[in-house]
Tab-separated table of N, CA and C in Angstrom:
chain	number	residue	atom	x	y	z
G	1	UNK	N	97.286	59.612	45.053
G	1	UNK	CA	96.066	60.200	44.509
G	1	UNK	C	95.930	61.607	45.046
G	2	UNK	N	95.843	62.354	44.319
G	2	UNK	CA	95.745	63.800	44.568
G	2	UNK	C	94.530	64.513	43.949
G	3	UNK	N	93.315	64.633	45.415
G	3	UNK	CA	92.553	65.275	45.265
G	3	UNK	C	91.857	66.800	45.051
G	4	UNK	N	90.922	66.702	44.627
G	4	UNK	CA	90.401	68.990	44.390
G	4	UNK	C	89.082	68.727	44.896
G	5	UNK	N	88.772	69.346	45.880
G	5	UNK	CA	87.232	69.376	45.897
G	5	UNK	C	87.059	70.829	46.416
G	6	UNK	N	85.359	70.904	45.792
G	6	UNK	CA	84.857	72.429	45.798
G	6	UNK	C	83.718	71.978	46.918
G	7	UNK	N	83.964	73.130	47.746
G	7	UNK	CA	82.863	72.753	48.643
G	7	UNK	C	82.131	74.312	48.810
G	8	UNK	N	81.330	74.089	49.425
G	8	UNK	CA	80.337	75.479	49.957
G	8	UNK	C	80.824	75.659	51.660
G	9	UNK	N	80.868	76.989	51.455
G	9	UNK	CA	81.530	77.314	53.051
G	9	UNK	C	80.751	76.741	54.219
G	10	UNK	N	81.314	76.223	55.264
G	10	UNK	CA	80.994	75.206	56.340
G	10	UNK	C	81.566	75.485	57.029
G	11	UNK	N	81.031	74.712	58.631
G	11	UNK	CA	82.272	74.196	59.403
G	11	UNK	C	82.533	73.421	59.318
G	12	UNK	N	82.157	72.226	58.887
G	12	UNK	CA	82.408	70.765	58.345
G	12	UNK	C	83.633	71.397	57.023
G	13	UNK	N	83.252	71.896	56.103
G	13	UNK	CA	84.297	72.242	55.068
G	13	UNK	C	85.518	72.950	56.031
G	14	UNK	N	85.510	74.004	56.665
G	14	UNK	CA	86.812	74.447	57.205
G	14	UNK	C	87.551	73.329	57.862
G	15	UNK	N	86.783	72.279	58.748
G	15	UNK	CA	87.309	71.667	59.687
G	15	UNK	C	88.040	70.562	58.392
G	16	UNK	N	88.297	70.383	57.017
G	16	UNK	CA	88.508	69.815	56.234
G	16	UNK	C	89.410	70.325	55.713
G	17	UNK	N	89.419	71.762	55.276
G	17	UNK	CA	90.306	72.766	54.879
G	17	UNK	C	91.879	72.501	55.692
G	18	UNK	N	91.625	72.620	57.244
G	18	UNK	CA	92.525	73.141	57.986
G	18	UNK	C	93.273	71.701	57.631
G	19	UNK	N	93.119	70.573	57.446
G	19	UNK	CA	93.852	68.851	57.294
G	19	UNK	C	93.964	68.569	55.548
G	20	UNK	N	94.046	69.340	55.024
G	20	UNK	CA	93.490	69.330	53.548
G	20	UNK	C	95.088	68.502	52.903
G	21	UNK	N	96.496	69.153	53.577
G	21	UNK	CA	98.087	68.420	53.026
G	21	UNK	C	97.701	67.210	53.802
G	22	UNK	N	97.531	66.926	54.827
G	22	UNK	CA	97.534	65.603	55.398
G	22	UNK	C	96.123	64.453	54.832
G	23	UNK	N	95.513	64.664	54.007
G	23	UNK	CA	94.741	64.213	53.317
G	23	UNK	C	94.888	64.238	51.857
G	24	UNK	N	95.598	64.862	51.339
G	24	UNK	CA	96.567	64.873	49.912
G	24	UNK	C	95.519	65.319	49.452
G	25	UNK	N	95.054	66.728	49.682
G	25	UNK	CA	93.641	67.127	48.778
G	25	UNK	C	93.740	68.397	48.661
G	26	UNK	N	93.179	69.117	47.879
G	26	UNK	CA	93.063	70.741	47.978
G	26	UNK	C	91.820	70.711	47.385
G	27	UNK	N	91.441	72.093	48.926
G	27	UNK	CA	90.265	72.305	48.633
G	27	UNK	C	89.573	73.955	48.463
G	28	UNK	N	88.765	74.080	47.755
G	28	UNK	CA	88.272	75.456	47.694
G	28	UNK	C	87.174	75.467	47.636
G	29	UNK	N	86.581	76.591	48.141
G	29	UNK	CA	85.332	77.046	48.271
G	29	UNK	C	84.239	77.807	47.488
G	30	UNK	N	83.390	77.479	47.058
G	30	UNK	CA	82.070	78.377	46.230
G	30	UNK	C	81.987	79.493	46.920
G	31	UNK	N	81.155	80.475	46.116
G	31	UNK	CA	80.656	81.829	46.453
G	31	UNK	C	79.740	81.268	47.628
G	32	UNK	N	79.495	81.915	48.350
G	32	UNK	CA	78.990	81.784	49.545
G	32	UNK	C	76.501	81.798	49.234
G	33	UNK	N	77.385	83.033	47.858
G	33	UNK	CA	75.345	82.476	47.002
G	33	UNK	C	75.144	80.889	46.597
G	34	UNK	N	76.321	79.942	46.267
G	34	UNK	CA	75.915	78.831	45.898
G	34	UNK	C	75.082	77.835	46.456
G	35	UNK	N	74.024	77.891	46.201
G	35	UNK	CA	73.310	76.641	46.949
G	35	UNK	C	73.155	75.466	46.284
G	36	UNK	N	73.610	74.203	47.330
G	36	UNK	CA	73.644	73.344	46.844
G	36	UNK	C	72.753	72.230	47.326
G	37	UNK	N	71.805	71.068	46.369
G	37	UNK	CA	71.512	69.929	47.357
G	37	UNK	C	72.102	68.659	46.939
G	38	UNK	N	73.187	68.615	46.092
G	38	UNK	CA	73.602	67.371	45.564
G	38	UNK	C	75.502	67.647	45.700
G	39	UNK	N	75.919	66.377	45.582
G	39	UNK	CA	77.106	66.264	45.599
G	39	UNK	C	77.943	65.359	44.622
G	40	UNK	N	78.595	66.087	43.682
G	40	UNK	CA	79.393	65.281	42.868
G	40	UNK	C	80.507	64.812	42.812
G	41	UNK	N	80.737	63.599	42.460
G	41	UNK	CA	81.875	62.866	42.233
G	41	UNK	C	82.443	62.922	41.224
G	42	UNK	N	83.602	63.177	40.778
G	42	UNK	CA	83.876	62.483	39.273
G	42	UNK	C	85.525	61.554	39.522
G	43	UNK	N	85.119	60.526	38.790
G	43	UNK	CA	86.317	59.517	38.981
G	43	UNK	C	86.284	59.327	37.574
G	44	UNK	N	87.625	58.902	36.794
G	44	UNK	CA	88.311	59.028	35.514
G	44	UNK	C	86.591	57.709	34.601
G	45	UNK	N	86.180	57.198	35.344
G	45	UNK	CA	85.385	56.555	34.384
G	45	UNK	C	83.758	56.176	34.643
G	46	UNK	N	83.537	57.255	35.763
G	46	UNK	CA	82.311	57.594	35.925
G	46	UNK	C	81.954	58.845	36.938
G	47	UNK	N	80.958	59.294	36.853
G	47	UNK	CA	80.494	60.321	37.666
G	47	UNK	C	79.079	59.905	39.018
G	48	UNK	N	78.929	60.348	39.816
G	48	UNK	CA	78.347	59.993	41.068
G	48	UNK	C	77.803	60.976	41.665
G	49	UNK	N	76.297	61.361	41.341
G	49	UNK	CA	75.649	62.067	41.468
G	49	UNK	C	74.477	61.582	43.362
G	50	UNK	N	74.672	63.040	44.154
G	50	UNK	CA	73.964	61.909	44.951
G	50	UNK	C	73.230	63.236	45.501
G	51	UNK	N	72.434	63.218	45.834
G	51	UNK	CA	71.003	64.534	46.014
G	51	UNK	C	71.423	64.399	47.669
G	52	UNK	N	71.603	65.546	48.786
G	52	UNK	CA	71.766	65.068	49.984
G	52	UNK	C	70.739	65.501	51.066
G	53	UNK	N	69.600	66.228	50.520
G	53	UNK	CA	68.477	66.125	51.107
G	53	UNK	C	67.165	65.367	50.608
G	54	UNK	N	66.802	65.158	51.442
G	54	UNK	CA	65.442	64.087	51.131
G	54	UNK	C	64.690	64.092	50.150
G	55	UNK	N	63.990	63.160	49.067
G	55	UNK	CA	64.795	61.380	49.649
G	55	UNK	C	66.057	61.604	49.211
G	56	UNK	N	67.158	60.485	49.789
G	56	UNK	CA	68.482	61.146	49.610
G	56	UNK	C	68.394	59.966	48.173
G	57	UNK	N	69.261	60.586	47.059
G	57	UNK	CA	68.842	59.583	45.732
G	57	UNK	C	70.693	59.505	45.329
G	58	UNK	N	71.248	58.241	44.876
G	58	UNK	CA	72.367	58.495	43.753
G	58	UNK	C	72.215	58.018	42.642
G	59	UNK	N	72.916	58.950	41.826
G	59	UNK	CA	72.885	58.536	40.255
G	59	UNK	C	73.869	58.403	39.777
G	60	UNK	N	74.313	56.802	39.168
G	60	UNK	CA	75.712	56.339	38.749
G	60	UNK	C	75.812	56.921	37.194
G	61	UNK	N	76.692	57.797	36.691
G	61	UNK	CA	76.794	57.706	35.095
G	61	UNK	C	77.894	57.022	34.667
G	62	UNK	N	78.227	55.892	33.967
G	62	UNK	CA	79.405	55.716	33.222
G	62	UNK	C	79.225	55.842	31.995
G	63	UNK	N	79.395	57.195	31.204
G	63	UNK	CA	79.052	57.215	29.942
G	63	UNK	C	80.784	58.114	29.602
G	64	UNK	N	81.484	57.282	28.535
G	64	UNK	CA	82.539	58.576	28.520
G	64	UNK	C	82.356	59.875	28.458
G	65	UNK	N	81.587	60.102	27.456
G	65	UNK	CA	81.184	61.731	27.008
G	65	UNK	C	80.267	62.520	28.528
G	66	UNK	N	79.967	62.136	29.174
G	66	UNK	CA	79.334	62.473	29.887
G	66	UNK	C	80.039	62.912	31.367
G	67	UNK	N	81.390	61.896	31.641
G	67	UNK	CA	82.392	61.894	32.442
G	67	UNK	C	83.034	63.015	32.060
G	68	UNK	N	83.526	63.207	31.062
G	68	UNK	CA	84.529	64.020	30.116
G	68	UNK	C	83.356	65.667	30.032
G	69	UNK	N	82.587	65.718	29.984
G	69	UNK	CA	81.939	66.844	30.120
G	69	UNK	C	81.858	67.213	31.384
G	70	UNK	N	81.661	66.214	33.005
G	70	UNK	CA	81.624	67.082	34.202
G	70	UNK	C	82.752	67.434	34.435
G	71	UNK	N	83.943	66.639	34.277
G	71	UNK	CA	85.418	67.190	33.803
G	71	UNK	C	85.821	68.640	33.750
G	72	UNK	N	85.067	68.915	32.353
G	72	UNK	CA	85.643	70.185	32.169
G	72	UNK	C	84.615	71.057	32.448
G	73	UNK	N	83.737	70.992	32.999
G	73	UNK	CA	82.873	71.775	33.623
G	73	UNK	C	83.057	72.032	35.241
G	74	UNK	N	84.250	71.038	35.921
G	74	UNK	CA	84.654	71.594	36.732
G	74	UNK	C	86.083	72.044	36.732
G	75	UNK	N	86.629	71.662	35.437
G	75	UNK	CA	88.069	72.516	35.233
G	75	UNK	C	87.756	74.159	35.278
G	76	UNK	N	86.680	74.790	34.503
G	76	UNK	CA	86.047	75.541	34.487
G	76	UNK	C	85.857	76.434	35.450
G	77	UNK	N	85.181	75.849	36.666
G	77	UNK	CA	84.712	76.828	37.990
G	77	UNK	C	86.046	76.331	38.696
G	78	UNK	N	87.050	75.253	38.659
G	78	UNK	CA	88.696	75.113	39.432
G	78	UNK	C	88.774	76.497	39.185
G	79	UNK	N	89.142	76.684	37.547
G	79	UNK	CA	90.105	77.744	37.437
G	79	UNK	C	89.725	79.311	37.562
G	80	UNK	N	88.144	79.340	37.796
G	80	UNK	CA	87.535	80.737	37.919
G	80	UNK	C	87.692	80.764	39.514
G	81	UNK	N	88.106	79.892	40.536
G	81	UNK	CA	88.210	80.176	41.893
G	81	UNK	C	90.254	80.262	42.101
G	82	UNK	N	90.428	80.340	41.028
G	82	UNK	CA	92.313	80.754	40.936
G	82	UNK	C	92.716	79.840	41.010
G	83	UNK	N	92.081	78.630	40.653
G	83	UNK	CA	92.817	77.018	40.420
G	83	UNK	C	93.579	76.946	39.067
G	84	UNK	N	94.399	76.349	39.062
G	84	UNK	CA	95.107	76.321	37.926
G	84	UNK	C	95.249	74.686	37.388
G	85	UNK	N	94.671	74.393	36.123
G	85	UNK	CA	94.435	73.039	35.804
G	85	UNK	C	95.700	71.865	36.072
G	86	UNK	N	95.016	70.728	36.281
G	86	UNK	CA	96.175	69.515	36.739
G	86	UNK	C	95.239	68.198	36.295
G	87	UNK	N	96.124	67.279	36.033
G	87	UNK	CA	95.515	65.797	35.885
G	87	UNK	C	94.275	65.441	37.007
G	88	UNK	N	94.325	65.738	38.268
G	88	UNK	CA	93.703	65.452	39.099
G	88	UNK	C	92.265	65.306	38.747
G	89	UNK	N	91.762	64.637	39.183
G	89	UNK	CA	89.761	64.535	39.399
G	89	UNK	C	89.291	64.418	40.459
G	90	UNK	N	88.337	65.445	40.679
G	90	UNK	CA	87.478	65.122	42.154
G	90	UNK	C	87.306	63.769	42.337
């Protein structure tokens, strides 16, 4: 399984970065303006929405069209951070 995740600059994210081959993942980073309070998942047949400040909330979607749209909405910002598209899913 070969992961992509976009994270917002950290030390928690660097300290992730630096183990990123030994975790079979690649990872890149948002503009440093991105603010975020939720964290997404997407797995080939649902998406996993989860808010990470208070109350902390998740929201399961299994809708195809809906999977298939966060998809390419993060093929999208992959390839505007010099990612170049692959089968992979967050």
């Amino acid at each position: 399984l070969k992961i992509r995740s976009l994270f917002q600059k950290s030390d928690t994210a660097a300290s992730l970065k630096s183990i990123e081959k030994i975790t079979n993942q690649e990872i890149r980073f948002l503009p440093e303006s991105t603010p975020l309070t939720t964290n997404l998942v997407i797995v080939p047949d649902k998406v996993v929405i989860t808010q990470t400040v208070a109350p902390i909330t998740c929201i399961v979607i299994e809708n195809k069209s809906v999977v298939q749209m966060q998809y390419e909405q993060f093929e999208i910002i992959w390839k505007s951070l010099g990612g170049i598209a692959s089968d992979a899913i967050v």
